[in-house]
Amino acid sequence: RANQADPSNIDHAIGYGAALVQAHQFEQAVALFTRLIEAAPDNSTAHANLAAALFELQRYAEAKEQYQWLIARQPDL
């Protein structure tokens, strides 16, 4: 509902995706975060959640790409 009220703000969709990860709905989370990253390629939270979902699905090579993206953009974390 929040996303429908303010579709230009992807924070609502990111929150929903994070809830999918917490609910172990990893396939759905991967699909959502993949679309979100296409729309907002510099969003670190989307990349982190995508990495976590991919890791849980044992798609390690893809998760590694996301983690490396995060390290390259935020080396102090």
Short mmCIF file of N, CA, C and O in Angstrom, two decimals:
data_model
loop_
_atom_site.label_atom_id
_atom_site.label_comp_id
_atom_site.label_asym_id
_atom_site.label_seq_id
_atom_site.Cartn_x
_atom_site.Cartn_y
_atom_site.Cartn_z
N ARG A 1 0.82 -1.20 0.00
CA ARG A 1 0.00 0.00 0.00
C ARG A 1 0.86 1.26 0.00
O ARG A 1 0.52 2.24 -0.65
N ALA A 2 1.94 1.22 0.78
CA ALA A 2 2.81 2.39 0.84
C ALA A 2 3.44 2.65 -0.52
O ALA A 2 3.57 3.81 -0.94
N ASN A 3 3.81 1.59 -1.22
CA ASN A 3 4.40 1.76 -2.54
C ASN A 3 3.39 2.34 -3.52
O ASN A 3 3.74 3.15 -4.37
N GLN A 4 2.13 1.97 -3.39
CA GLN A 4 1.10 2.53 -4.26
C GLN A 4 0.87 4.01 -3.96
O GLN A 4 0.61 4.79 -4.87
N ALA A 5 0.97 4.38 -2.72
CA ALA A 5 0.77 5.78 -2.33
C ALA A 5 1.93 6.67 -2.79
O ALA A 5 1.73 7.84 -3.10
N ASP A 6 3.14 6.11 -2.82
CA ASP A 6 4.32 6.88 -3.21
C ASP A 6 5.22 6.02 -4.09
O ASP A 6 6.27 5.54 -3.65
N PRO A 7 4.84 5.78 -5.35
CA PRO A 7 5.58 4.85 -6.21
C PRO A 7 6.99 5.31 -6.56
O PRO A 7 7.82 4.49 -6.95
N SER A 8 7.29 6.59 -6.41
CA SER A 8 8.63 7.07 -6.74
C SER A 8 9.64 6.77 -5.63
O SER A 8 10.85 6.88 -5.84
N ASN A 9 9.17 6.37 -4.46
CA ASN A 9 10.03 6.07 -3.32
C ASN A 9 10.20 4.55 -3.22
O ASN A 9 9.29 3.84 -2.83
N ILE A 10 11.41 4.06 -3.56
CA ILE A 10 11.60 2.61 -3.55
C ILE A 10 11.87 2.06 -2.15
O ILE A 10 11.96 0.84 -1.98
N ASP A 11 11.98 2.92 -1.17
CA ASP A 11 12.24 2.44 0.19
C ASP A 11 11.16 1.48 0.68
O ASP A 11 11.46 0.53 1.40
N HIS A 12 9.94 1.70 0.27
CA HIS A 12 8.85 0.81 0.67
C HIS A 12 9.05 -0.59 0.08
O HIS A 12 8.88 -1.60 0.76
N ALA A 13 9.43 -0.63 -1.19
CA ALA A 13 9.67 -1.91 -1.84
C ALA A 13 10.89 -2.61 -1.25
O ALA A 13 10.90 -3.83 -1.10
N ILE A 14 11.89 -1.84 -0.87
CA ILE A 14 13.08 -2.42 -0.24
C ILE A 14 12.70 -3.02 1.11
O ILE A 14 13.15 -4.12 1.46
N GLY A 15 11.87 -2.33 1.86
CA GLY A 15 11.40 -2.87 3.14
C GLY A 15 10.62 -4.16 2.96
O GLY A 15 10.79 -5.11 3.73
N TYR A 16 9.79 -4.21 1.94
CA TYR A 16 9.03 -5.42 1.65
C TYR A 16 9.99 -6.55 1.27
O TYR A 16 9.85 -7.68 1.74
N GLY A 17 10.99 -6.23 0.45
CA GLY A 17 11.97 -7.25 0.07
C GLY A 17 12.76 -7.77 1.26
O GLY A 17 13.02 -8.97 1.35
N ALA A 18 13.12 -6.89 2.17
CA ALA A 18 13.83 -7.31 3.38
C ALA A 18 12.95 -8.24 4.20
O ALA A 18 13.44 -9.22 4.78
N ALA A 19 11.66 -7.95 4.24
CA ALA A 19 10.72 -8.84 4.95
C ALA A 19 10.66 -10.19 4.27
O ALA A 19 10.57 -11.23 4.94
N LEU A 20 10.75 -10.22 2.94
CA LEU A 20 10.77 -11.50 2.23
C LEU A 20 12.01 -12.31 2.62
O LEU A 20 11.92 -13.53 2.82
N VAL A 21 13.14 -11.64 2.73
CA VAL A 21 14.37 -12.34 3.13
C VAL A 21 14.20 -12.91 4.53
O VAL A 21 14.53 -14.07 4.79
N GLN A 22 13.68 -12.12 5.45
CA GLN A 22 13.48 -12.58 6.83
C GLN A 22 12.49 -13.73 6.90
O GLN A 22 12.59 -14.59 7.78
N ALA A 23 11.54 -13.76 5.97
CA ALA A 23 10.54 -14.83 5.94
C ALA A 23 11.02 -16.03 5.12
O ALA A 23 10.24 -16.94 4.87
N HIS A 24 12.28 -16.01 4.73
CA HIS A 24 12.87 -17.11 3.96
C HIS A 24 12.20 -17.32 2.60
O HIS A 24 12.17 -18.42 2.09
N GLN A 25 11.69 -16.26 2.03
CA GLN A 25 11.10 -16.27 0.70
C GLN A 25 12.17 -15.74 -0.28
O GLN A 25 12.03 -14.69 -0.89
N PHE A 26 13.26 -16.51 -0.38
CA PHE A 26 14.45 -16.03 -1.07
C PHE A 26 14.26 -15.84 -2.57
O PHE A 26 14.76 -14.87 -3.14
N GLU A 27 13.56 -16.75 -3.23
CA GLU A 27 13.34 -16.61 -4.67
C GLU A 27 12.58 -15.33 -4.98
O GLU A 27 12.93 -14.60 -5.92
N GLN A 28 11.54 -15.06 -4.22
CA GLN A 28 10.76 -13.84 -4.42
C GLN A 28 11.61 -12.61 -4.14
O GLN A 28 11.52 -11.60 -4.84
N ALA A 29 12.44 -12.69 -3.11
CA ALA A 29 13.30 -11.56 -2.76
C ALA A 29 14.31 -11.30 -3.88
O ALA A 29 14.55 -10.13 -4.24
N VAL A 30 14.88 -12.34 -4.44
CA VAL A 30 15.84 -12.18 -5.54
C VAL A 30 15.16 -11.49 -6.72
O VAL A 30 15.71 -10.55 -7.31
N ALA A 31 13.98 -11.94 -7.06
CA ALA A 31 13.26 -11.33 -8.19
C ALA A 31 12.99 -9.85 -7.92
O ALA A 31 13.20 -9.00 -8.80
N LEU A 32 12.54 -9.52 -6.72
CA LEU A 32 12.23 -8.13 -6.38
C LEU A 32 13.49 -7.27 -6.38
O LEU A 32 13.53 -6.20 -6.99
N PHE A 33 14.54 -7.73 -5.70
CA PHE A 33 15.75 -6.91 -5.60
C PHE A 33 16.45 -6.77 -6.95
O PHE A 33 17.07 -5.75 -7.22
N THR A 34 16.33 -7.76 -7.80
CA THR A 34 16.89 -7.63 -9.15
C THR A 34 16.21 -6.49 -9.89
O THR A 34 16.87 -5.66 -10.52
N ARG A 35 14.89 -6.41 -9.80
CA ARG A 35 14.15 -5.32 -10.43
C ARG A 35 14.48 -3.98 -9.78
O ARG A 35 14.65 -2.96 -10.47
N LEU A 36 14.60 -3.97 -8.47
CA LEU A 36 14.91 -2.71 -7.78
C LEU A 36 16.29 -2.18 -8.16
O LEU A 36 16.47 -0.97 -8.32
N ILE A 37 17.24 -3.08 -8.30
CA ILE A 37 18.60 -2.65 -8.67
C ILE A 37 18.62 -2.12 -10.10
O ILE A 37 19.39 -1.21 -10.41
N GLU A 38 17.77 -2.65 -10.95
CA GLU A 38 17.67 -2.10 -12.29
C GLU A 38 17.16 -0.65 -12.24
O GLU A 38 17.61 0.19 -13.00
N ALA A 39 16.25 -0.38 -11.33
CA ALA A 39 15.67 0.96 -11.20
C ALA A 39 16.58 1.90 -10.41
O ALA A 39 16.61 3.10 -10.67
N ALA A 40 17.31 1.36 -9.44
CA ALA A 40 18.18 2.17 -8.58
C ALA A 40 19.51 1.44 -8.40
O ALA A 40 19.76 0.82 -7.35
N PRO A 41 20.37 1.49 -9.41
CA PRO A 41 21.60 0.68 -9.38
C PRO A 41 22.59 1.02 -8.28
O PRO A 41 23.46 0.20 -7.97
N ASP A 42 22.47 2.17 -7.66
CA ASP A 42 23.42 2.57 -6.61
C ASP A 42 22.88 2.36 -5.20
O ASP A 42 23.48 2.82 -4.23
N ASN A 43 21.77 1.65 -5.05
CA ASN A 43 21.16 1.46 -3.74
C ASN A 43 21.86 0.30 -3.01
O ASN A 43 21.67 -0.87 -3.35
N SER A 44 22.63 0.63 -2.01
CA SER A 44 23.41 -0.37 -1.27
C SER A 44 22.52 -1.35 -0.51
O SER A 44 22.85 -2.54 -0.41
N THR A 45 21.42 -0.88 0.03
CA THR A 45 20.53 -1.75 0.79
C THR A 45 19.94 -2.83 -0.11
O THR A 45 19.84 -4.00 0.28
N ALA A 46 19.59 -2.46 -1.32
CA ALA A 46 19.06 -3.45 -2.27
C ALA A 46 20.13 -4.48 -2.62
O ALA A 46 19.85 -5.69 -2.67
N HIS A 47 21.35 -4.03 -2.84
CA HIS A 47 22.44 -4.96 -3.15
C HIS A 47 22.72 -5.90 -1.97
O HIS A 47 22.94 -7.09 -2.17
N ALA A 48 22.70 -5.37 -0.76
CA ALA A 48 22.97 -6.20 0.42
C ALA A 48 21.89 -7.27 0.61
O ALA A 48 22.20 -8.43 0.90
N ASN A 49 20.65 -6.88 0.43
CA ASN A 49 19.57 -7.85 0.58
C ASN A 49 19.57 -8.88 -0.54
O ASN A 49 19.30 -10.06 -0.31
N LEU A 50 19.90 -8.44 -1.75
CA LEU A 50 20.02 -9.39 -2.85
C LEU A 50 21.14 -10.38 -2.57
O LEU A 50 20.97 -11.59 -2.76
N ALA A 51 22.26 -9.89 -2.08
CA ALA A 51 23.38 -10.78 -1.74
C ALA A 51 22.97 -11.80 -0.69
O ALA A 51 23.29 -12.99 -0.82
N ALA A 52 22.26 -11.37 0.32
CA ALA A 52 21.83 -12.28 1.39
C ALA A 52 20.88 -13.35 0.84
O ALA A 52 21.02 -14.54 1.17
N ALA A 53 19.94 -12.95 0.01
CA ALA A 53 18.99 -13.91 -0.56
C ALA A 53 19.71 -14.91 -1.47
O ALA A 53 19.45 -16.12 -1.41
N LEU A 54 20.61 -14.42 -2.29
CA LEU A 54 21.37 -15.31 -3.18
C LEU A 54 22.22 -16.29 -2.37
O LEU A 54 22.30 -17.48 -2.70
N PHE A 55 22.84 -15.80 -1.31
CA PHE A 55 23.65 -16.66 -0.46
C PHE A 55 22.80 -17.77 0.15
O PHE A 55 23.20 -18.94 0.16
N GLU A 56 21.63 -17.43 0.64
CA GLU A 56 20.75 -18.43 1.25
C GLU A 56 20.28 -19.47 0.23
O GLU A 56 20.00 -20.61 0.59
N LEU A 57 20.21 -19.08 -1.03
CA LEU A 57 19.84 -20.02 -2.09
C LEU A 57 21.05 -20.80 -2.60
O LEU A 57 20.93 -21.57 -3.55
N GLN A 58 22.19 -20.59 -1.97
CA GLN A 58 23.45 -21.23 -2.33
C GLN A 58 23.89 -20.87 -3.75
O GLN A 58 24.57 -21.64 -4.43
N ARG A 59 23.53 -19.69 -4.17
CA ARG A 59 23.97 -19.14 -5.45
C ARG A 59 25.16 -18.23 -5.15
O ARG A 59 25.11 -17.02 -5.27
N TYR A 60 26.24 -18.89 -4.73
CA TYR A 60 27.37 -18.20 -4.14
C TYR A 60 28.09 -17.26 -5.11
O TYR A 60 28.51 -16.18 -4.71
N ALA A 61 28.25 -17.66 -6.36
CA ALA A 61 28.95 -16.80 -7.32
C ALA A 61 28.20 -15.48 -7.51
O ALA A 61 28.81 -14.40 -7.54
N GLU A 62 26.89 -15.55 -7.60
CA GLU A 62 26.08 -14.34 -7.76
C GLU A 62 26.10 -13.50 -6.48
O GLU A 62 26.17 -12.26 -6.54
N ALA A 63 26.04 -14.16 -5.34
CA ALA A 63 26.11 -13.44 -4.06
C ALA A 63 27.45 -12.74 -3.94
O ALA A 63 27.52 -11.58 -3.50
N LYS A 64 28.51 -13.42 -4.34
CA LYS A 64 29.85 -12.84 -4.27
C LYS A 64 29.94 -11.56 -5.09
O LYS A 64 30.54 -10.58 -4.65
N GLU A 65 29.31 -11.53 -6.26
CA GLU A 65 29.31 -10.32 -7.09
C GLU A 65 28.67 -9.15 -6.33
O GLU A 65 29.17 -8.02 -6.39
N GLN A 66 27.58 -9.44 -5.65
CA GLN A 66 26.89 -8.39 -4.90
C GLN A 66 27.73 -7.91 -3.71
O GLN A 66 27.83 -6.71 -3.45
N TYR A 67 28.35 -8.87 -3.02
CA TYR A 67 29.21 -8.48 -1.89
C TYR A 67 30.41 -7.67 -2.38
O TYR A 67 30.81 -6.70 -1.73
N GLN A 68 30.97 -8.04 -3.52
CA GLN A 68 32.10 -7.29 -4.05
C GLN A 68 31.67 -5.89 -4.47
O GLN A 68 32.42 -4.92 -4.30
N TRP A 69 30.45 -5.76 -4.99
CA TRP A 69 29.93 -4.44 -5.34
C TRP A 69 29.86 -3.59 -4.08
O TRP A 69 30.26 -2.42 -4.09
N LEU A 70 29.36 -4.16 -3.00
CA LEU A 70 29.24 -3.43 -1.74
C LEU A 70 30.61 -3.00 -1.20
O LEU A 70 30.78 -1.86 -0.76
N ILE A 71 31.57 -3.90 -1.26
CA ILE A 71 32.91 -3.59 -0.75
C ILE A 71 33.55 -2.48 -1.58
O ILE A 71 34.20 -1.59 -1.04
N ALA A 72 33.36 -2.53 -2.88
CA ALA A 72 33.94 -1.51 -3.77
C ALA A 72 33.34 -0.13 -3.47
O ALA A 72 34.03 0.88 -3.55
N ARG A 73 32.05 -0.08 -3.13
CA ARG A 73 31.39 1.20 -2.90
C ARG A 73 31.53 1.68 -1.46
O ARG A 73 31.47 2.87 -1.20
N GLN A 74 31.66 0.73 -0.54
CA GLN A 74 31.72 1.10 0.89
C GLN A 74 32.81 0.30 1.58
O GLN A 74 32.55 -0.56 2.41
N PRO A 75 34.06 0.58 1.26
CA PRO A 75 35.17 -0.22 1.80
C PRO A 75 35.33 -0.13 3.32
O PRO A 75 35.97 -1.00 3.92
N ASP A 76 34.76 0.86 3.96
CA ASP A 76 34.91 1.01 5.40
C ASP A 76 33.95 0.14 6.21
O ASP A 76 34.08 0.05 7.43
N LEU A 77 32.97 -0.45 5.54
CA LEU A 77 32.00 -1.28 6.27
C LEU A 77 32.60 -2.62 6.65
O LEU A 77 33.35 -3.21 5.97
#
